[in-house]
Short mmCIF file of C-alpha atoms in Angstrom, two decimals:
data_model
loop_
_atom_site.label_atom_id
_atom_site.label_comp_id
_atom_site.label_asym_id
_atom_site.label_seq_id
_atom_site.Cartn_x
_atom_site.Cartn_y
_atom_site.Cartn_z
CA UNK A 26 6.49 -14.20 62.10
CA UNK A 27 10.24 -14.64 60.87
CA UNK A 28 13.16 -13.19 61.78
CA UNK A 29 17.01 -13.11 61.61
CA UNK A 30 19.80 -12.66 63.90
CA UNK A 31 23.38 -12.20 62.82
CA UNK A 32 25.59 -13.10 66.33
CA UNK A 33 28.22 -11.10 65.25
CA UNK A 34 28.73 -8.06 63.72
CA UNK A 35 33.03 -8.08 62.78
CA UNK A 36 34.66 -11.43 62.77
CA UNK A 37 38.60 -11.29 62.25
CA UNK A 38 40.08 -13.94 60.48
CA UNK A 39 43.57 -14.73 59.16
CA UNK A 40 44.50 -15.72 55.27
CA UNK A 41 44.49 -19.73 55.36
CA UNK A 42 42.24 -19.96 58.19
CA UNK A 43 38.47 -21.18 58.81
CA UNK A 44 35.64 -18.95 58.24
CA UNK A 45 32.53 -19.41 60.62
CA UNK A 46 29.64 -16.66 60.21
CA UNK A 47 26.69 -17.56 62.50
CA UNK A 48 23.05 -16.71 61.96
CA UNK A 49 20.23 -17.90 64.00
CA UNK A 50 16.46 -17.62 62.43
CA UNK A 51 12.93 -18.19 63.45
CA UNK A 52 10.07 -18.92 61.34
CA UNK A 53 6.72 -20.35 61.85
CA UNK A 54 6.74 -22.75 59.20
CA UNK A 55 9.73 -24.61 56.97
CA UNK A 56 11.89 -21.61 55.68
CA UNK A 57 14.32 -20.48 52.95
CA UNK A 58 17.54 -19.59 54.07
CA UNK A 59 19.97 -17.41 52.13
CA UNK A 60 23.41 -16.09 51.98
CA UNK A 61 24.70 -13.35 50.29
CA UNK A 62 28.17 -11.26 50.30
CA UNK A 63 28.61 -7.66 49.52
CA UNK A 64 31.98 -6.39 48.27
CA UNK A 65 32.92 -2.63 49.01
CA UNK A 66 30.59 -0.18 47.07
CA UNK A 67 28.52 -3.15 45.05
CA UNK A 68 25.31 -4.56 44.92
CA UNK A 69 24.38 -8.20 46.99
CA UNK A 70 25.34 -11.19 44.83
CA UNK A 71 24.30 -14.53 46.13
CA UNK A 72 26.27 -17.27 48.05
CA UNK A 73 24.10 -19.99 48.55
CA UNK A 74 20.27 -20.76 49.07
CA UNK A 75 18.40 -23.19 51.40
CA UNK A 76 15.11 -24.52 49.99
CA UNK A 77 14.39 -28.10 52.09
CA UNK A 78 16.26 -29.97 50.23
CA UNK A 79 20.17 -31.32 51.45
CA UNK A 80 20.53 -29.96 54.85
CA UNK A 81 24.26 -29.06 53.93
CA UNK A 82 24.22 -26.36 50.94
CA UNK A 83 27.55 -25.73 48.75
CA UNK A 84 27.78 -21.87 47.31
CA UNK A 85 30.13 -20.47 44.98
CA UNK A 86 34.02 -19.08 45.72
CA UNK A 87 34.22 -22.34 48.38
CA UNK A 88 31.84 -21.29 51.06
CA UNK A 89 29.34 -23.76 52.63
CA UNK A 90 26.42 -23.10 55.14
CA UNK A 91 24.39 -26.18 57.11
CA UNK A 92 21.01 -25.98 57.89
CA UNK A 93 20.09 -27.17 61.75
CA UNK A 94 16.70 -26.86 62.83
CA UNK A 95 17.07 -28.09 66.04
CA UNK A 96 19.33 -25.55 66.80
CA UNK A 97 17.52 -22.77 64.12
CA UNK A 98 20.78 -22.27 62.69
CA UNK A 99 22.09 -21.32 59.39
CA UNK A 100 26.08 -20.52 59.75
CA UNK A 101 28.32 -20.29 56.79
CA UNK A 102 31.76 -21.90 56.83
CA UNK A 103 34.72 -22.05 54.67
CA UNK A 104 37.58 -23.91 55.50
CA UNK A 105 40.40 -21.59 54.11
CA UNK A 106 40.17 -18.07 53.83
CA UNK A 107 41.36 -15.42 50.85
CA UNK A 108 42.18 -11.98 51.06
CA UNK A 109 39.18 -11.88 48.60
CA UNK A 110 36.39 -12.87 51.23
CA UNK A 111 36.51 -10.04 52.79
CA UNK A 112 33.70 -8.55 52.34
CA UNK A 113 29.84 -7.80 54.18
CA UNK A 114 27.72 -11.16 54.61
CA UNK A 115 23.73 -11.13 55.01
CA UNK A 116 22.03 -14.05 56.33
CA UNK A 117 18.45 -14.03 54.68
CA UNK A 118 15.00 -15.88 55.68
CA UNK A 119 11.73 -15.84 53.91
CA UNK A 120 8.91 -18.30 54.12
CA UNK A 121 6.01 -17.93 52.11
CA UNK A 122 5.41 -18.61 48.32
CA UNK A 123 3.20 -15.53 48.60
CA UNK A 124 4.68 -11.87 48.19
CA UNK A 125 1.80 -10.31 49.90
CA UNK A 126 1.27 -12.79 53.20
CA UNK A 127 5.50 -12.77 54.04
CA UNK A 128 8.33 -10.56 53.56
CA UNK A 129 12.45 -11.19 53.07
CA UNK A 130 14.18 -10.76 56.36
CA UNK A 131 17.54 -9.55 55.82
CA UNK A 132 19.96 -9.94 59.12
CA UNK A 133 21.81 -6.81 60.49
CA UNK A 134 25.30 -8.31 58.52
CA UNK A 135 28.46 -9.37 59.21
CA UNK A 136 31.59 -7.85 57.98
CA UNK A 137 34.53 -10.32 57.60
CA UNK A 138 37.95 -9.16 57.82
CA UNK A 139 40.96 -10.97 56.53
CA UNK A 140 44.25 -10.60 58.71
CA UNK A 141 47.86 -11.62 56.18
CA UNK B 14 22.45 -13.35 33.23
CA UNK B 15 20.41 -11.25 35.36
CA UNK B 16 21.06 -7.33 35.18
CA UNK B 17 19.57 -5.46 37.35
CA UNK B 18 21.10 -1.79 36.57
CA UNK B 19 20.61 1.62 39.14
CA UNK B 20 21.62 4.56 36.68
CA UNK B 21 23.17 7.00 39.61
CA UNK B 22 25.90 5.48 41.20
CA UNK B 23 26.51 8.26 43.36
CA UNK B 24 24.17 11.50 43.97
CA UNK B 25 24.77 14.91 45.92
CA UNK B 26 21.48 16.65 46.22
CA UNK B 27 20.60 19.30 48.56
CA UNK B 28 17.67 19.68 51.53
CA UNK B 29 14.37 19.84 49.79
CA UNK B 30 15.45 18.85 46.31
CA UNK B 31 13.16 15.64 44.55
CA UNK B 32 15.54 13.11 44.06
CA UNK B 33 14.26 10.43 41.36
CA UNK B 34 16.34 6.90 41.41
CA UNK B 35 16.15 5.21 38.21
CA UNK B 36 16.18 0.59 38.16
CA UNK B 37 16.16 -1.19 34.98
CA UNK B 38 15.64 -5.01 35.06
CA UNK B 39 16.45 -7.19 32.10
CA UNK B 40 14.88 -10.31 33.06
CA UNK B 41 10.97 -9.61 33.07
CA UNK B 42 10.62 -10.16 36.70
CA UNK B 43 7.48 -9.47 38.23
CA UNK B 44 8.47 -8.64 41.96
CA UNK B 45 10.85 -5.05 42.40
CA UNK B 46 12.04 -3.85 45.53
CA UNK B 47 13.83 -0.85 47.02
CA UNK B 48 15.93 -1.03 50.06
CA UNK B 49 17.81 1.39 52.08
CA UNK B 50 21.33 0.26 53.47
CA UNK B 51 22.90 2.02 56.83
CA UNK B 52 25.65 0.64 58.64
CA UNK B 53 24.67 -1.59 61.73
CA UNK B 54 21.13 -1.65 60.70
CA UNK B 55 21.13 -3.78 57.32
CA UNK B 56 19.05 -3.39 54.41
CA UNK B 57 15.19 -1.83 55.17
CA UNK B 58 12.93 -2.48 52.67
CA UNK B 59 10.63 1.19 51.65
CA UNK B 60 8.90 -0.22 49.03
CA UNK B 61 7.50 -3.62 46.51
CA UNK B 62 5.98 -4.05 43.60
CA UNK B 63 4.85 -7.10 42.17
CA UNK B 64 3.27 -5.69 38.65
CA UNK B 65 3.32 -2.94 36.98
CA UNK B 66 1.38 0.04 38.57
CA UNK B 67 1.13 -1.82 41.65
CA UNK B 68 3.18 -1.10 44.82
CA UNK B 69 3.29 -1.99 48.35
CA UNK B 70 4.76 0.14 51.12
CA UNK B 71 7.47 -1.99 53.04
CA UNK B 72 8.90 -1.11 56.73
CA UNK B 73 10.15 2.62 56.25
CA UNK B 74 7.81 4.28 53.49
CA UNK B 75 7.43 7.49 55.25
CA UNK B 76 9.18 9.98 52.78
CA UNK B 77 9.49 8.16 49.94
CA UNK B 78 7.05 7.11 46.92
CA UNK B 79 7.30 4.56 44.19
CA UNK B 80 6.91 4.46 40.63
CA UNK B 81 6.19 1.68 37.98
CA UNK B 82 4.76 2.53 34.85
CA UNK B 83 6.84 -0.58 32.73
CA UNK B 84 7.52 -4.03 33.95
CA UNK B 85 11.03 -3.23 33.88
CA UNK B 86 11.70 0.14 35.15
CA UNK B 87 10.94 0.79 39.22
CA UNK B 88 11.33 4.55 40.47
CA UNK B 89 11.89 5.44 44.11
CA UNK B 90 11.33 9.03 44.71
CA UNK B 91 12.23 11.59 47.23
CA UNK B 92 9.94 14.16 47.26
CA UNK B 93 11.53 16.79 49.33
CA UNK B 94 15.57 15.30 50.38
CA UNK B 95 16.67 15.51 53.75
CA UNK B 96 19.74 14.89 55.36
CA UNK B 97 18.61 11.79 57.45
CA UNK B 98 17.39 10.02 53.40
CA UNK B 99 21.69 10.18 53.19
CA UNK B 100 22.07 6.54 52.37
CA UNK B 101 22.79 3.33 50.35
CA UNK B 102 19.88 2.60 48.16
CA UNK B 103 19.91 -1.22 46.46
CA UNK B 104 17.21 -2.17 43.94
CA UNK B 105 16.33 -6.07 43.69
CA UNK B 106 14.06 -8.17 41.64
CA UNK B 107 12.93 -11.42 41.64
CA UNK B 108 10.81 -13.81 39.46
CA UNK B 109 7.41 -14.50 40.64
CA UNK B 110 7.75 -18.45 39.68
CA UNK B 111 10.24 -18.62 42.22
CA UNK B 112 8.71 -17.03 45.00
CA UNK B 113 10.52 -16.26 48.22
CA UNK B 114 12.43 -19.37 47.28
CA UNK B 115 14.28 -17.45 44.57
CA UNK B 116 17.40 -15.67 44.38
CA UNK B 117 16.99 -11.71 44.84
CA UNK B 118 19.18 -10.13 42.33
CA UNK B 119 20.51 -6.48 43.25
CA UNK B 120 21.77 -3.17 41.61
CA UNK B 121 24.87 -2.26 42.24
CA UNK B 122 23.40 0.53 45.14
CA UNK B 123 23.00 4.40 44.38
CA UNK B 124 24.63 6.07 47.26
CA UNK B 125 22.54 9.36 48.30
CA UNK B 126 24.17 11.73 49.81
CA UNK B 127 21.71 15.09 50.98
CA UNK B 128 23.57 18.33 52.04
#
């Protein structure tokens, strides 16, 4: 069995400052790991993917998320934030190659606020 | 690129109306999905289907049924509205080759409202 957990649900933040979004996951076996961002009234577009490769995983628009399994963490960072980031994140798991044996956990979300 | 298109936007339908909600993916993707979106809960998955005319109920079916007579085209269906089907709904596909490994690629979300 997998599952997700988003630690917070509103994290304030002020233009120029560090991002940190934390997800925690379980999973029987070696997972994926996904983020993705939702902008007011759109669709999910993703950030960045974790498939066992380089424990430290690079998305698009400067984010960056580390993969810890001692700790069964996920959390996505970015070092300077933009008025533009704001926005509802989505911490994702999923484990199996198999549709039928394993479904996509989605986390309960994040929405990040950006302070001028 | 990817485009995975949901035809309503936004929808105002009243209490016992069928609602049909079109998805049109471009990519020939075997695996479609339907989720609902409410705030503080996150996105529920109602329904799969990984090839055409075959479906798979996901964690909230109850009210809804699914339709996929193309590769391309997966229909969620309402069969009588009610207020508490008010909601977000995203359409998502995904590439069987890539398994859960994949990205999910999204509509841009039909917003349902039910009077």
């Amino acid at each position: 069995a997998q599952s997700v957990t988003q630690l917070d649900s509103h994290v304030s933040v002020s233009e120029g400052t560090p991002v940190l979004l934390r997800c925690n996951y379980s999973s029987s076996y070696s997972p994926s790991l996904f983020w993705y961002v939702q902008h007011p009234n759109k669709g999910l577009q993703l950030l960045l993917k974790y498939t066992s490769a380089a424990t430290l995983v690079k998305g698009i628009n400067g984010f960056e998320a580390e993969f810890k399994k001692s700790e069964t963490s996920f959390h996505l960072t970015k070092p300077s934030a933009h008025m533009s980031d704001a926005a509802e994140y989505f911490c994702v798991v999923s484990g199996s190659w198999t549709l039928r044996d394993d479904k996509i956990i989605f986390g309960k979300g994040t929405r990040l606020h950006i302070l001028p | 690129d990817v485009k995975v298109t949901q035809s309503s936007r936004y929808l105002v339908k009243r209490t016992g109306e069928k609602v049909f909600l079109e998805c049109v993916q471009d990519m020939d993707h075997e695996n479609m999905f339907w989720y609902r979106q409410d705030p503080g809960l996150g996105l529920r998955l109602i329904y799969f289907s990984y090839d055409v005319k075959m479906k798979e109920k996901g964690d909230i079916p109850e009210g809804y049924s699914v339709s996929r007579e193309k590769k391309e085209r997966f229909s969620l269906i309402l069969e009588s509205a009610s207020t508490n089907q008010t909601s977000m709904y995203l359409c998502a596909s995904i590439p069987i080759a890539g398994g859960y490994t994949g990205e999910l690629f999204f509509g841009e979300g039909s917003r349902l409202t039910v009077l």
